[in-house]
XYZ file of C-alpha atoms in Angstrom:
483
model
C 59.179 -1.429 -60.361
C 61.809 -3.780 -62.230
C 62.308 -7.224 -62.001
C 65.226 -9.444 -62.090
C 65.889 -13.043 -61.248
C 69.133 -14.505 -59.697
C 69.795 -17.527 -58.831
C 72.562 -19.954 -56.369
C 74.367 -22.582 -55.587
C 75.072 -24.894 -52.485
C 77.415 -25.011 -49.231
C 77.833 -26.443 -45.804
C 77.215 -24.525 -42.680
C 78.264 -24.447 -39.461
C 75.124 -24.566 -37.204
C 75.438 -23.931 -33.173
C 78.377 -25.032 -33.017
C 78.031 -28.397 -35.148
C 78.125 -28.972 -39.212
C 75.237 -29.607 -40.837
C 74.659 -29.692 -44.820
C 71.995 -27.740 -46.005
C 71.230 -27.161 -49.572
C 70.926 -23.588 -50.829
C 72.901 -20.140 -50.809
C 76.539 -20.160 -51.819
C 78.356 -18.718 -48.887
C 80.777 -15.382 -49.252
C 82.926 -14.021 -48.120
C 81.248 -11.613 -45.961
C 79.320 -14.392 -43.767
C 81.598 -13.787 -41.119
C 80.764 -10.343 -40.431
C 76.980 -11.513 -39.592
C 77.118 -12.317 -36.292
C 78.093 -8.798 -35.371
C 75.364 -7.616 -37.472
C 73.216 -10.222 -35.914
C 74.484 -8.284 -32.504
C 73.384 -5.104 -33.463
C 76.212 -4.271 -35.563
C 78.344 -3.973 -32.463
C 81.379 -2.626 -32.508
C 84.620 -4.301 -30.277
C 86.169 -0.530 -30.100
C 83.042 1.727 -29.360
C 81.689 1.849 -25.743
C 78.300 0.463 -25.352
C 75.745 3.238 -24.568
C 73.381 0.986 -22.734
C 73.003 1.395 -19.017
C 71.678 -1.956 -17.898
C 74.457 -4.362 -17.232
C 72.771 -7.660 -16.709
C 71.643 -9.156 -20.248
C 67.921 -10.355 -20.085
C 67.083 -7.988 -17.074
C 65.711 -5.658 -18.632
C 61.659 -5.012 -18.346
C 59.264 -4.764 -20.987
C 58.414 -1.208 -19.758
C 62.174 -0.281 -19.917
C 62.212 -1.652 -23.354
C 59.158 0.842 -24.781
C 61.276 3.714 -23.229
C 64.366 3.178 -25.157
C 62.318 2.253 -28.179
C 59.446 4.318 -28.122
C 58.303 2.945 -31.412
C 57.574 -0.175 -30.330
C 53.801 -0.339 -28.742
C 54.138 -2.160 -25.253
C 53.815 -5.694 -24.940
C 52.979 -8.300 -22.405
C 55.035 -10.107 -20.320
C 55.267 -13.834 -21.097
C 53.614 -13.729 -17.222
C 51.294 -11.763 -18.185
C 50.044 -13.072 -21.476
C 50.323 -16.758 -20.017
C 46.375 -16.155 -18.501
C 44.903 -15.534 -21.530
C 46.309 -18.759 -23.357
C 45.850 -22.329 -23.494
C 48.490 -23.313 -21.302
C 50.023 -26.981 -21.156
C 50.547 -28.172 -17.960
C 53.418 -29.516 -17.014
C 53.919 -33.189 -16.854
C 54.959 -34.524 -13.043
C 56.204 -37.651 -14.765
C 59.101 -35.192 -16.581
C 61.671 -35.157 -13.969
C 64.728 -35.552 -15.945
C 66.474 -32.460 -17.734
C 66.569 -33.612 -21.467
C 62.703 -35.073 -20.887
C 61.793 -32.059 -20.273
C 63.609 -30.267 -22.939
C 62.360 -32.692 -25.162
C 58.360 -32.711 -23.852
C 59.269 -28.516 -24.628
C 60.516 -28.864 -28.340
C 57.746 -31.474 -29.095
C 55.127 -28.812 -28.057
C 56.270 -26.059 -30.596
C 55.110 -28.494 -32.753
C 51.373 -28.162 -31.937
C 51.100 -24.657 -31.298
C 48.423 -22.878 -33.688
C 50.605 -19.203 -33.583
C 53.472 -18.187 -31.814
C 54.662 -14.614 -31.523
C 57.598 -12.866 -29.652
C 59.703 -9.998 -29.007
C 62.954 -11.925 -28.831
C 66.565 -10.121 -28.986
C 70.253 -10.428 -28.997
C 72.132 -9.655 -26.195
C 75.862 -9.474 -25.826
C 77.803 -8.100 -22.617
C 81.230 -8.342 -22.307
C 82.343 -6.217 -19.591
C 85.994 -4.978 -20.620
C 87.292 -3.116 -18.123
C 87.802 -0.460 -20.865
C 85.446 -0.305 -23.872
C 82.793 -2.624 -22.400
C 80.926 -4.025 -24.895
C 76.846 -4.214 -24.527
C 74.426 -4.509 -27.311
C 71.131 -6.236 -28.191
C 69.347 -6.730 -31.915
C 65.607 -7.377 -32.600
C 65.415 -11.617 -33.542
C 61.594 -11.370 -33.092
C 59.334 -13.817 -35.489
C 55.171 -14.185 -35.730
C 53.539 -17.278 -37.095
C 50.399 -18.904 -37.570
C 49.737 -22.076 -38.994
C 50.331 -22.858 -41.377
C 51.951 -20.395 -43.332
C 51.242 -17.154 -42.234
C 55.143 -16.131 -41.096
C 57.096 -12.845 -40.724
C 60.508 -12.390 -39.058
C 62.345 -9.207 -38.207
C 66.073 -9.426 -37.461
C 69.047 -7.538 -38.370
C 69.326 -9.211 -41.487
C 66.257 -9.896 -42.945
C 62.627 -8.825 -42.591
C 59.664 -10.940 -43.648
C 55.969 -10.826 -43.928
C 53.595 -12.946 -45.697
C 51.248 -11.284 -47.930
C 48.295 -13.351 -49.413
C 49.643 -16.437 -51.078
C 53.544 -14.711 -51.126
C 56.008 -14.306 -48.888
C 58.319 -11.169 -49.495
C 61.634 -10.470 -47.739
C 64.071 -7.572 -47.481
C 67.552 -7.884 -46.217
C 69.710 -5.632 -44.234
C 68.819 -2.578 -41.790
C 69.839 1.174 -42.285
C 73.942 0.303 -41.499
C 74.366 -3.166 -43.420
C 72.410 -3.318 -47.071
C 74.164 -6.349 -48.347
C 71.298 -6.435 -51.237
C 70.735 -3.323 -51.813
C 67.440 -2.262 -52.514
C 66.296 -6.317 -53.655
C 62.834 -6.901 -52.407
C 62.325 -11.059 -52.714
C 58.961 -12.426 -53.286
C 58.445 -16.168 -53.266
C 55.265 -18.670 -53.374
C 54.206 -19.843 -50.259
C 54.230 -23.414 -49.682
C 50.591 -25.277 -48.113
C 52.943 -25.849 -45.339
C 56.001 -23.981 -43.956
C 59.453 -26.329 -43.384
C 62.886 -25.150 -42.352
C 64.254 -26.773 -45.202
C 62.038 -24.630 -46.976
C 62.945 -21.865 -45.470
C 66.960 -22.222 -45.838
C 66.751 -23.683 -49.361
C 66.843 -20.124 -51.112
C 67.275 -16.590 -49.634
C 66.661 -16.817 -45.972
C 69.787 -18.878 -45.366
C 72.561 -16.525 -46.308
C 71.245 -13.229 -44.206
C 69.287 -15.526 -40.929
C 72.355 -17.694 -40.577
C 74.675 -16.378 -37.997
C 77.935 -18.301 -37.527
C 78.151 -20.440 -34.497
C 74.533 -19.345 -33.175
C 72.418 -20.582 -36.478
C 68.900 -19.863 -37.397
C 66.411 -17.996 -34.442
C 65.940 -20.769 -32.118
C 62.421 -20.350 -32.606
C 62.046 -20.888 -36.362
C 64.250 -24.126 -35.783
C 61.852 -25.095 -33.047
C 58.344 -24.307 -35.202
C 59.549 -25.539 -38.888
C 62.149 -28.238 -38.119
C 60.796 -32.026 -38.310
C 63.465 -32.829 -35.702
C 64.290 -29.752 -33.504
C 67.904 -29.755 -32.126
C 68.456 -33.237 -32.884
C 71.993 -32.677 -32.659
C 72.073 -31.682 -29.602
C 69.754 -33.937 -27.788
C 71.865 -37.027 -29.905
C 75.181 -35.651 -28.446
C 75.148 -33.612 -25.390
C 74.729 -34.486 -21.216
C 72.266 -32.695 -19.503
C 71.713 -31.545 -15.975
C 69.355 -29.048 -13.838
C 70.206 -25.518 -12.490
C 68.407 -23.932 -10.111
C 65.261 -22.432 -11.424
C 65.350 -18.319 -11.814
C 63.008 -16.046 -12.575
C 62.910 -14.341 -16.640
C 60.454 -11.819 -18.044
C 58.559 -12.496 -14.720
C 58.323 -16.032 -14.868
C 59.675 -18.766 -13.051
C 61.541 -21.466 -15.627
C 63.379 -24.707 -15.165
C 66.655 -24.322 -16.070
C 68.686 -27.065 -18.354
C 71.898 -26.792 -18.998
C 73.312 -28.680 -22.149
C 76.768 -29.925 -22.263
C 78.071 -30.654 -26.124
C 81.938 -30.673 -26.379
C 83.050 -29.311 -23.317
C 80.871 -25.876 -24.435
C 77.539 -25.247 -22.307
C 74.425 -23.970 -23.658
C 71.277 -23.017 -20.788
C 67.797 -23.088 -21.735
C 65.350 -21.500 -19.895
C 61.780 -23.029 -20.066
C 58.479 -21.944 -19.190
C 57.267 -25.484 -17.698
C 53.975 -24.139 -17.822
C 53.383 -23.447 -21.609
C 56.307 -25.449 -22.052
C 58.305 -22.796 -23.931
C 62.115 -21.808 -23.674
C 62.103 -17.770 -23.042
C 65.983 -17.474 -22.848
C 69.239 -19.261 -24.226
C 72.600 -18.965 -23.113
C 74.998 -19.731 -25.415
C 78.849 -20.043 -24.601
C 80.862 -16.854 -25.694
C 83.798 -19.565 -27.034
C 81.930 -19.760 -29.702
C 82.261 -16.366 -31.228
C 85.297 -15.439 -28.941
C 87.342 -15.005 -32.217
C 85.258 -12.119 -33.273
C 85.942 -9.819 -30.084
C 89.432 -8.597 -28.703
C 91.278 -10.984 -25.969
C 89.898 -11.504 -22.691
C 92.174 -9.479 -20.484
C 93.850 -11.526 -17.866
C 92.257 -11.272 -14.254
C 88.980 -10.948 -16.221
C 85.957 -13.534 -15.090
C 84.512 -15.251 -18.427
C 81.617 -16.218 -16.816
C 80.199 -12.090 -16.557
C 80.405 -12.247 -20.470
C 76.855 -12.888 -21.660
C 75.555 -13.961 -25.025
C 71.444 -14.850 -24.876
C 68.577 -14.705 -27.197
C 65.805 -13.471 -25.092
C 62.077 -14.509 -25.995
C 60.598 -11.366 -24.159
C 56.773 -11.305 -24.716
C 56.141 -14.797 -25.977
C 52.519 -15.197 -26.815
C 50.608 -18.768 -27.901
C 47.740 -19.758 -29.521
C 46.599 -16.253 -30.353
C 45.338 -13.949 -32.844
C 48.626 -12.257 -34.084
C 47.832 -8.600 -35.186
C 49.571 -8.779 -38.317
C 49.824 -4.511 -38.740
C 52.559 -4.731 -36.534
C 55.315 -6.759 -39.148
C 54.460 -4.768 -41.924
C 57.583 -4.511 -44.248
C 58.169 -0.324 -45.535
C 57.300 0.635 -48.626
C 60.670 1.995 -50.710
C 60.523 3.059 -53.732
C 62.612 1.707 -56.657
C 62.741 -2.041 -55.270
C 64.104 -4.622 -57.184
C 61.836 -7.608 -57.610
C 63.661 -10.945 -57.276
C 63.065 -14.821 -56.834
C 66.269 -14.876 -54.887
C 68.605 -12.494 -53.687
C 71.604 -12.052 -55.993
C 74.743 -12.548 -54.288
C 76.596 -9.404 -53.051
C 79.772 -8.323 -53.650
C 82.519 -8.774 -51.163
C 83.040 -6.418 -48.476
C 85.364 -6.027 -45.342
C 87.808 -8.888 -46.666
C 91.078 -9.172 -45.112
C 93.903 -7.113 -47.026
C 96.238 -10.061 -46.165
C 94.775 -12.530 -49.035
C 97.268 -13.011 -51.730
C 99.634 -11.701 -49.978
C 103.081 -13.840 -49.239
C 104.116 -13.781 -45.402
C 107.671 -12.602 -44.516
C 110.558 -15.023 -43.393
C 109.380 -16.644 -39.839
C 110.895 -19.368 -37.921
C 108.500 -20.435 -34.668
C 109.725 -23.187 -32.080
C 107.407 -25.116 -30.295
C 107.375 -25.580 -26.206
C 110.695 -27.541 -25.642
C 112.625 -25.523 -28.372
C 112.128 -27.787 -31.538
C 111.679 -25.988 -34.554
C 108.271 -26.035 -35.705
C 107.548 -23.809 -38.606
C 110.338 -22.265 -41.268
C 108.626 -20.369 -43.625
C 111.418 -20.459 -46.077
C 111.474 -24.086 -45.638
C 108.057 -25.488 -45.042
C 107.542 -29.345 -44.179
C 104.552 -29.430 -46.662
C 102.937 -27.432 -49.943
C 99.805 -26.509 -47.983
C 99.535 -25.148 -44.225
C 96.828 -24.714 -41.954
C 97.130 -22.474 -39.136
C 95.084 -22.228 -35.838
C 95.319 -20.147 -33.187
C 94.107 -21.511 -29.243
C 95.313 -19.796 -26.032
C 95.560 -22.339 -22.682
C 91.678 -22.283 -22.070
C 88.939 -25.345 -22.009
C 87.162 -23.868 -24.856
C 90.683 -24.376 -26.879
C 91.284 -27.682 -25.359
C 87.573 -28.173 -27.527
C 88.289 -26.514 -30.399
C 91.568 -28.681 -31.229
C 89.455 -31.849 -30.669
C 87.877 -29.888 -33.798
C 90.884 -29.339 -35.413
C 91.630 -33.498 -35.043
C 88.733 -33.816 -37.101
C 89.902 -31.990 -39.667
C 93.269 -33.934 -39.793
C 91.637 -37.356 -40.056
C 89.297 -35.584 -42.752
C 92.564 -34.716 -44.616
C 93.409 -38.156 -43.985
C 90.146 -40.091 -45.684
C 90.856 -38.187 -48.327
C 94.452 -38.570 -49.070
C 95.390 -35.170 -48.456
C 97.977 -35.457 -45.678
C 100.623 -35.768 -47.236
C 100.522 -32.303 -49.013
C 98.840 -30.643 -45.646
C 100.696 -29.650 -42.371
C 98.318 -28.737 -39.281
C 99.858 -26.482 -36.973
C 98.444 -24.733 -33.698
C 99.815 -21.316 -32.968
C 99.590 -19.553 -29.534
C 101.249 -16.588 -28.068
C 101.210 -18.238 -24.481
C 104.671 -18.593 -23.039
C 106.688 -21.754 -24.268
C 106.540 -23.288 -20.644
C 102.971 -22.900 -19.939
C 102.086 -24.425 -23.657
C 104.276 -27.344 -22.446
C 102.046 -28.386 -19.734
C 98.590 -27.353 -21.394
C 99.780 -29.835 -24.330
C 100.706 -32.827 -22.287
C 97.460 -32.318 -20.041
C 95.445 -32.272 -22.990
C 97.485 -35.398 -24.377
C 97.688 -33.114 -28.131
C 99.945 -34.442 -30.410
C 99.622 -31.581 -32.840
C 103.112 -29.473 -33.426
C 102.361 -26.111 -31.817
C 104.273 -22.836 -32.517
C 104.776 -20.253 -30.012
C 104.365 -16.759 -31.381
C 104.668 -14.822 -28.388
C 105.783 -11.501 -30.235
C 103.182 -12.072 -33.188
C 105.974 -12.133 -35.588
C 103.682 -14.500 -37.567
C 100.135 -13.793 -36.430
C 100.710 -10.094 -37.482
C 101.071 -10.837 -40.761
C 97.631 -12.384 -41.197
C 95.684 -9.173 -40.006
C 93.045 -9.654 -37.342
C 93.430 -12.536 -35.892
C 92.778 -13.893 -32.420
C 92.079 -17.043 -30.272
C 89.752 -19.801 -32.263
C 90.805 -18.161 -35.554
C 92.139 -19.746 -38.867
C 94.499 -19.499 -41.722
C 95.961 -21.081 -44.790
C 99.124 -20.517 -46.778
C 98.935 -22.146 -50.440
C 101.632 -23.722 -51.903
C 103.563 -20.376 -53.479
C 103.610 -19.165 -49.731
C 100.590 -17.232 -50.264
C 97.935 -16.222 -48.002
C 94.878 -17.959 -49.574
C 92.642 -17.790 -46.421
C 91.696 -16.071 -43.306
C 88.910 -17.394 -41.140
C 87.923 -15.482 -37.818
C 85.097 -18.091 -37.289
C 86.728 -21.297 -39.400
C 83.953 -23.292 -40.845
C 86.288 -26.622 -40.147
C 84.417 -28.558 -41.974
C 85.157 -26.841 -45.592
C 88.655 -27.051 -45.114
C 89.267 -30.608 -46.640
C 87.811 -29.128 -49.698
C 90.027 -26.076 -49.602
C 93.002 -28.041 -49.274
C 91.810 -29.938 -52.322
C 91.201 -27.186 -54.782
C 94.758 -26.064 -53.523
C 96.338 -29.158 -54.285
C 94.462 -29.083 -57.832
C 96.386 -25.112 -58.119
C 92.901 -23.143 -57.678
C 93.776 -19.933 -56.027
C 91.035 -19.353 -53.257
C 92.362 -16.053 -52.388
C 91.119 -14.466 -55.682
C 87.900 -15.935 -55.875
C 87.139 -12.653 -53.462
């Protein structure tokens, strides 16, 4: 067996929905593509061969017969009986209490195990779309860990942990088989420091809740800091009855479903604007709240033995030992970069000329597509951000911000005085301009350098990086061939 070491660099990412620096991995290219992979390497075009149409729904014995590989396992209703089981607190009345009395607990659990997945449903009316992924993890304190998602696999072995990346359709390392010391105690900044952070990140959703909840020192602090909560009515998941609490950050809502019992959260909802960009257009007359996108904590089992032979890693011959995996090569990146766009000229809702390509108001432009909907009322409050980033840093003047739609002109008119937006918007209602970046959609992002060139092509923008992109522009680094 060879061995090799590699090494990294560090980035920003964009973590449910919020920015967050952690130090570690360099980012690619290819990032963007994980989320599908994280999704089961769904595909927008294929039809879904899944019968069951409501996401979570399905039963653990349904489950065993479409994977017959996987021995049967409990119930979270079933497996609460044999555990030490918190009761819950009549004093917790409140919604974010008892979120928070929830996260504090995964901090005192001896072992935690589940059978969590992905699932995404997005009921086209042609080529529905319905898919789930394993995001399953085992622990016991304190650092006996494995994890099996699309993108990685983990299982601690003695005083080592060793991790493989990639399933049988995405192999982003290869054959690379990583094998690092174990800490006395496992942290998330541990965790997302070196290897982990560049195949478990998924753009928009983050880490497995669960890891966050176990490892973190301050578990969804930027959510609790940030968003209103408020009750649903209580429903029933993997045969148990949780509280429902719905969290409200930015106009975006995100459900968790908690166990009040054990005080664990067996299901979260998260809000399909956030990896809208990703999919094909919601067709009109279509209701976006039957589009599902959950993890589901199936099985979840506390302060237990785990029965470690069932997250063994396989044996493959040929594996390349490494401290860290080596970066990949690109793959899947847009044809469009480098290229320079044809002549356009877009007017904005009353007429006014907006965007000349032949005669641009500024060296550098940013572009970012929004249709008429709430979630893009939220994502150009993110996009104000990002101008009065450009602004700290001096950058304004070389930088021109423009929103691009292919609404109707009248329509845009009203959205952007309801919404009080000052920001120029160009309506593209042909796609003279939007075809020329490729696949693109609603929440997407683009930037043409200052020779007119596409330099980059964002179908989840990490906003946040963009003041820095706009920089190394200015300073005539081409970003385009960095890829």
């Amino acid at each position: 067996m060879q061995v090799a070491i590699s090494g990294s660099t560090g980035t920003r990412v964009r973590y449910l929905g919020l920015q967050h620096s952690i130090r570690g991995m360099r980012l690619t290219g290819w990032l963007s593509i994980l989320l599908c992979l994280a999704l089961g390497g769904c595909n927008p075009e294929n039809k879904s061969k899944e019968s069951k149409a409501t996401v979570g729904a399905t039963t653990q014995e349904e489950r065993s017969e479409q994977d017959p590989s996987s021995p049967r396992r409990e119930s979270a209703a079933e497996v609460s009986s044999t555990e030490t089981a918190t009761k819950p607190d009549p004093s917790v009345s409140d919604p974010k209490s008892l979120l928070e009395s929830c996260i504090a607990n995964y901090q005192q659990l001896k072992s935690y195990e589940d059978e969590a997945e992905i699932h995404l449903n997005i009921p086209y009316p042609t080529n529905p779309i319905q898919d789930k992924s394993k995001d399953r993890i085992a622990f016991e304190r304190p650092n006996k860990l494995a994890i099996q998602t699309s993108q990685v696999q983990s299982i601690w072995s003695g005083s080592t942990l060793e991790s493989i990346a990639g399933n049988k359709d995405f192999k982003p390392f290869e054959n690379q088989r990583v094998v690092r010391s174990l800490p006395e105690k496992i942290t998330l900044n541990w965790l997302l420091e070196d290897h982990l952070f560049p195949v478990l990140h998924r753009p928009a959703i983050g880490v497995p809740l669960s890891i966050e909840l176990l490892f973190s020192g301050d578990p969804l602090r930027y959510l609790l800091k940030d968003a209103s909560f408020q009750r649903l009515e209580p429903e029933h998941f993997d045969s148990v009855l949780c509280q429902r609490v719905e969290a409200i950050y930015q106009g975006q809502k995100y459900c968790f479903w908690i166990d009040a019992n054990r005080k664990l959260i067996l299901r979260q909802d998260f809000p399909f604007a956030l990896v809208q960009g990703l999919f094909p257009p919601i067709p009109e007359g279509m209701d976006p709240s039957s589009i599902q996108l959950s993890v589901n904590f199936f099985g979840a089992r506390i302060n237990h033995e785990v029965d470690w032979s069932r997250w063994q890693l396989p044996s493959r011959e040929g594996d390349l030992l490494v401290r860290r995996f080596a970066d990949p090569p690109p793959r899947n990146l847009p044809k469009e970069l480098g290229e320079s766009i044809q002549p356009v000229l877009l007017r904005g809702p009353n007429g006014e000329e907006v965007f000349d390509s032949a005669e641009r108001k500024s060296l550098i432009t940013l572009f970012f597509w929004i249709d008429d909907s709430d979630a893009s009322r939220s994502f150009v409050d993110e996009v104000y951000k990002v101008q009065k980033s450009l602004e700290k840093s001096g950058l304004n003047g070389i930088a021109q911000l423009l929103l691009v739609t292919s609404k109707p002109a009248d329509r845009m008119a009203v959205v952007m005085k309801a919404w009080n937006c000052s920001l120029p918007i160009a309506i593209d209602a042909s796609g003279e301009l939007t075809q020329q970046f490729g696949r693109i959609s609603t929440f997407s992002s683009a930037i043409l350098g200052k020779d007119g060139s596409i330099q980059s092509i964002e179908a989840v923008p990490q906003l946040d990086l963009l003041t820095q992109k706009v920089d190394e522009l200015k300073r005539d680094v081409d970003l385009a061939s960095r890829f």
